Coordinates of C-alpha atoms and ligand atoms in Angstrom, one line a residue:
M1 CA 20.3 72.2 -50.2
P2 CA 17.7 69.4 -49.7
P3 CA 19.1 66.1 -48.5
K4 CA 19.9 63.7 -51.3
T5 CA 17.9 60.9 -49.7
D6 CA 15.2 60.7 -47.0
F7 CA 16.8 58.4 -44.4
S8 CA 13.6 57.9 -42.4
N9 CA 11.7 54.6 -42.7
I10 CA 14.5 52.6 -44.5
G11 CA 14.8 48.9 -44.3
F12 CA 17.1 46.1 -45.2
A13 CA 16.1 46.2 -49.0
D14 CA 16.6 50.0 -49.0
F15 CA 20.1 49.5 -47.6
Q16 CA 21.0 47.2 -50.5
R17 CA 19.8 49.6 -53.0
M18 CA 21.5 52.6 -51.3
A19 CA 24.8 50.5 -51.3
S20 CA 24.8 50.4 -55.1
D21 CA 23.9 54.1 -55.6
S22 CA 27.0 55.8 -56.7
K23 CA 25.5 59.3 -56.0
L24 CA 25.5 58.6 -52.3
S25 CA 28.4 59.0 -50.0
R26 CA 29.6 56.0 -48.0
Y27 CA 27.7 57.5 -45.0
E28 CA 24.6 58.1 -46.9
K29 CA 24.8 54.5 -48.1
I30 CA 24.3 53.3 -44.5
G31 CA 21.5 55.8 -43.8
F32 CA 23.3 58.6 -42.1
P33 CA 23.8 62.2 -43.3
D34 CA 27.5 62.9 -43.7
T35 CA 27.5 65.3 -40.6
Y36 CA 26.6 62.4 -38.3
R37 CA 29.5 60.1 -39.2
E38 CA 32.2 61.9 -41.3
G39 CA 35.4 62.2 -39.2
Q40 CA 33.6 60.5 -36.2
E41 CA 34.1 56.8 -37.0
E42 CA 37.6 56.5 -35.4
E43 CA 36.1 57.7 -32.1
I44 CA 33.2 55.4 -32.5
F45 CA 35.6 52.4 -33.1
L46 CA 37.6 53.4 -30.0
D47 CA 34.4 53.1 -28.0
I48 CA 33.6 49.7 -29.6
C49 CA 37.0 48.4 -28.8
A50 CA 36.9 49.5 -25.2
K51 CA 33.8 47.4 -24.8
L52 CA 34.5 44.4 -27.0
T53 CA 37.8 43.7 -25.3
N54 CA 38.1 40.3 -27.0
L55 CA 39.0 42.2 -30.2
S56 CA 42.4 42.9 -28.5
G57 CA 43.3 39.3 -28.2
K58 CA 44.9 37.2 -30.9
A59 CA 43.5 34.6 -33.4
R60 CA 39.8 35.0 -32.1
R61 CA 36.6 34.5 -34.1
V62 CA 34.8 37.7 -34.9
V63 CA 31.4 38.5 -36.4
D64 CA 30.1 41.8 -37.5
I65 CA 26.2 41.7 -38.1
G66 CA 25.3 44.5 -40.4
P67 CA 28.7 46.1 -41.0
G68 CA 27.5 48.5 -43.7
C69 CA 30.2 50.1 -45.9
S70 CA 31.5 53.3 -44.3
D71 CA 34.8 53.6 -42.3
L72 CA 33.8 51.2 -39.3
P73 CA 34.0 47.9 -41.2
F74 CA 37.3 49.0 -42.7
L75 CA 38.8 49.8 -39.2
L76 CA 37.5 46.3 -38.0
I77 CA 38.9 44.6 -41.0
D78 CA 42.3 46.2 -40.4
L79 CA 42.3 45.4 -36.6
C80 CA 41.3 41.7 -37.5
A81 CA 44.1 41.4 -39.9
R82 CA 46.7 42.8 -37.4
N83 CA 45.4 40.3 -34.6
Q84 CA 45.0 37.3 -36.8
H85 CA 41.3 37.1 -36.1
A86 CA 38.8 35.2 -38.5
L87 CA 36.2 37.8 -39.5
S88 CA 32.7 37.0 -40.7
L89 CA 30.7 39.9 -42.2
L90 CA 26.9 39.4 -42.3
D91 CA 24.8 41.8 -44.4
G92 CA 23.1 42.0 -47.8
K93 CA 25.0 41.2 -50.9
E94 CA 25.2 44.7 -52.3
M95 CA 26.4 46.1 -49.0
L96 CA 29.0 43.4 -48.8
S97 CA 30.3 44.1 -52.3
Q98 CA 31.4 47.5 -51.0
L99 CA 33.9 45.8 -48.7
P100 CA 37.2 44.2 -49.6
D101 CA 37.6 40.5 -50.3
S102 CA 40.3 38.5 -48.5
E103 CA 40.8 34.8 -47.6
D104 CA 40.6 35.8 -43.9
I105 CA 37.1 37.4 -44.5
Q106 CA 34.0 35.3 -44.8
K107 CA 31.1 37.3 -46.4
I108 CA 27.6 35.9 -45.6
D109 CA 24.7 37.4 -47.6
T110 CA 21.9 37.3 -45.1
L111 CA 19.2 39.1 -43.2
F112 CA 20.3 37.8 -39.8
P113 CA 19.3 35.4 -38.3
N114 CA 18.1 33.8 -41.6
C115 CA 21.5 32.0 -42.1
P116 CA 20.9 28.4 -40.7
S117 CA 24.1 27.0 -42.0
F118 CA 26.2 29.7 -40.5
L119 CA 24.3 29.4 -37.1
A120 CA 24.9 25.7 -37.0
E121 CA 28.6 25.9 -37.9
E122 CA 29.5 28.7 -35.7
K123 CA 27.3 27.8 -32.7
G124 CA 29.2 28.5 -29.5
R125 CA 32.4 29.4 -31.3
I126 CA 32.5 33.3 -31.6
D127 CA 34.5 35.4 -29.3
A128 CA 33.2 38.9 -30.3
I129 CA 30.1 39.9 -32.1
L130 CA 29.6 43.6 -33.2
C131 CA 26.1 44.7 -34.2
Y132 CA 26.3 48.5 -34.5
S133 CA 23.5 50.7 -35.4
V134 CA 21.3 47.8 -36.6
L135 CA 18.9 46.8 -33.9
H136 CA 16.3 49.5 -34.6
Y137 CA 15.8 48.2 -38.1
V138 CA 15.4 44.7 -36.7
F139 CA 12.9 46.1 -34.2
E140 CA 10.8 47.5 -37.2
E141 CA 11.3 44.6 -39.6
G142 CA 11.7 41.4 -37.6
S143 CA 11.9 39.9 -34.1
V144 CA 14.4 41.3 -31.7
F145 CA 14.1 38.4 -29.4
R146 CA 14.7 35.8 -32.2
F147 CA 17.6 38.1 -33.4
L148 CA 19.0 38.1 -29.8
D149 CA 18.5 34.4 -29.2
E150 CA 20.4 33.5 -32.3
A151 CA 23.2 36.0 -31.8
L152 CA 23.6 34.6 -28.2
S153 CA 23.8 31.0 -29.6
L154 CA 27.0 31.9 -31.4
L155 CA 29.0 33.1 -28.4
A156 CA 31.8 31.0 -27.1
P157 CA 32.6 30.9 -23.4
G158 CA 33.9 34.4 -22.5
G159 CA 32.4 35.7 -25.7
Q160 CA 31.0 39.2 -26.1
L161 CA 28.1 40.6 -28.1
L162 CA 27.9 44.4 -28.4
I163 CA 24.5 45.6 -29.6
G164 CA 25.6 49.2 -30.1
D165 CA 24.2 52.5 -31.0
I166 CA 20.6 51.8 -30.0
P167 CA 18.3 54.9 -30.3
N168 CA 16.2 54.8 -27.1
I169 CA 13.2 57.0 -27.3
S170 CA 13.0 57.1 -23.5
K171 CA 16.5 58.3 -23.1
R172 CA 16.0 60.9 -25.9
K173 CA 12.9 62.2 -24.0
R174 CA 14.8 62.4 -20.7
F175 CA 17.5 64.3 -22.4
F176 CA 15.2 66.8 -24.2
A177 CA 13.1 67.3 -20.9
S178 CA 16.3 68.3 -19.2
D179 CA 17.8 71.9 -19.1
T180 CA 20.9 70.6 -20.9
G181 CA 18.6 69.0 -23.7
A182 CA 16.5 72.1 -24.1
D183 CA 19.6 74.3 -24.5
F184 CA 20.9 71.8 -27.1
H185 CA 17.6 71.8 -29.0
R186 CA 17.6 75.6 -29.0
A187 CA 21.2 75.9 -30.3
F188 CA 20.7 73.1 -32.8
M189 CA 17.4 74.2 -34.2
K190 CA 18.2 77.9 -34.0
T191 CA 14.9 78.6 -32.0
D192 CA 13.8 80.1 -28.8
D193 CA 11.2 77.4 -28.3
A194 CA 11.6 74.5 -25.8
P195 CA 11.5 71.0 -27.5
D196 CA 8.2 69.3 -27.6
V197 CA 8.5 66.3 -25.2
R198 CA 5.5 64.1 -24.5
F199 CA 5.5 61.3 -22.0
N200 CA 2.9 58.6 -21.4
V201 CA 2.2 58.3 -25.2
S202 CA 2.9 55.1 -27.2
N203 CA 5.7 55.3 -29.7
P204 CA 5.0 52.6 -32.3
G205 CA 8.1 51.2 -34.0
Q206 CA 10.6 52.9 -31.5
I207 CA 12.9 51.2 -29.0
D208 CA 12.2 52.4 -25.5
D209 CA 13.5 51.6 -21.9
A210 CA 10.9 48.6 -21.8
A211 CA 12.4 47.1 -25.0
I212 CA 16.0 47.6 -23.8
F213 CA 15.4 46.0 -20.4
G214 CA 13.3 43.3 -21.9
L215 CA 16.4 42.3 -24.1
L216 CA 18.7 42.5 -21.0
Q217 CA 16.3 40.3 -18.9
R218 CA 16.0 37.8 -21.9
A219 CA 19.8 37.5 -22.1
R220 CA 20.2 37.2 -18.3
S221 CA 17.5 34.5 -18.1
A222 CA 19.4 32.6 -20.9
G223 CA 22.5 32.5 -18.7
F224 CA 24.4 35.4 -19.9
D225 CA 25.6 38.7 -18.2
A226 CA 23.9 41.7 -19.9
Y227 CA 24.5 45.4 -19.3
V228 CA 23.3 48.6 -20.7
V229 CA 26.4 50.8 -21.2
P230 CA 26.7 54.5 -22.1
Q231 CA 28.5 55.7 -25.2
S232 CA 31.6 57.8 -24.9
P233 CA 30.4 61.4 -24.5
K234 CA 32.6 62.2 -27.6
L235 CA 30.1 60.3 -29.9
P236 CA 27.8 62.3 -32.0
M237 CA 24.5 60.7 -30.6
A238 CA 25.6 59.8 -27.1
N239 CA 22.9 61.9 -25.6
R240 CA 20.1 59.8 -27.1
R241 CA 21.7 56.5 -28.0
E242 CA 23.2 53.7 -25.8
D243 CA 24.7 50.2 -26.1
I244 CA 24.0 46.7 -24.8
L245 CA 27.0 44.5 -23.8
I246 CA 26.4 40.8 -23.3
V247 CA 29.0 38.3 -22.1
R248 CA 28.8 34.6 -21.9
P249 CA 30.3 33.6 -18.5
Ligands
SAM1 C1 22.8 51.9 -40.2 S1 23.7 50.7 -41.0 C2 25.0 50.4 -39.9 C3 26.3 50.0 -40.5 C4 27.4 49.8 -39.5 N1 27.2 48.7 -38.6 C5 27.8 51.1 -38.9 O1 27.3 51.4 -37.7 O2 28.6 51.9 -39.5 C6 22.8 49.2 -40.9 C7 23.4 48.1 -41.6 O3 22.7 46.8 -41.1 C8 22.3 46.0 -42.2 N2 21.3 45.3 -41.6 C9 20.0 45.6 -41.3 N3 19.3 44.6 -40.7 C10 20.2 43.5 -40.8 C11 20.1 42.1 -40.5 N4 18.9 41.6 -39.9 N5 21.1 41.3 -40.8 C12 22.2 41.7 -41.3 N6 22.3 43.1 -41.7 C13 21.4 43.9 -41.4 C14 22.0 47.0 -43.3 O4 22.0 46.4 -44.6 C15 23.0 48.1 -43.1 O5 24.2 47.7 -43.8

C-alpha cells in the first residue's frame, strides 16, 4: 500500500496542517511512518530521561521545543505532573491543540525562537529543555545558530538542553560503508546489492559532522559544556542519529 503522506521535505507549516488531518495516525502527524515510532516511544523517553537528569528532580522548570503530538509529549506531561514541574510546550497552534490543557502546562504558539516575550520572561530560568527530532527542520528553514543561542539563553545554572534525534549524514555514511551497515541495508531492502555511499560530495540541507561540531563549539565558546552523545542501541534510528547534550555549569 502506498504511504498516506510523503514525509520528505516537510516544514513547520506542513506539520500544522498534518496535525489537523484526522486521516493521519499520531506518528504520521509528526512526520514518521508508524513503523518508526509505534511501540518505540517509551524506550525513546527512557533514553531522554537518562540524559536530561534534571527531569528526575522536583518542581523544576521544563520546556519542550517542538513536542509534536505522539506518545512522547504525553509521557513528558505525565512525568512533569508527577514531579511538580512547570512545563512549557512550544510548537504551532494546531500541533499544540492535540495536547491536553492543564493549569500546569503553558502552551506557546511559536516557531522557536520567534517568541520574544517568552525568551525575556524565562531567560536563565529553565532547568531542562527537550528539543527532540526538530533540529533538521530548523537546519532547512531557519538559523541553527540563532536557535541554539536563544535556547542556551533560557538555561538556569545547572540547566540541561537535549537536542535529540539529529540525523547526521556523516554518521549515516560511516554506518552504511561498514560491513554491519551493508548487511543491514541488504536485509532491509531485500537486495544483494551493497548500499550506494559517496564521500566527498556536498549534501545540501543535511546536517553533517561539521554542523554538529560547529554547534558544540558555539555552545562551548558561550560558556556551556557541550557533548555529542549516542542514542541507546535499542532506538529505531540509533545507527544514523545522535544527540547533543548541553549543560550550563
Ligand atoms: C518530527 S516532529 C517531532 C515531535 C516530537 N519532538 C517527537 O520527537 O516526537 C517535529 C515537531 O517540531 C515542530 N517544530 C519544527 N520546527 C520548530 C520550531 N522552530 N519551533 C517549534 N516547533 C518546531 C513541528 O511542528 C513538529 O511538531
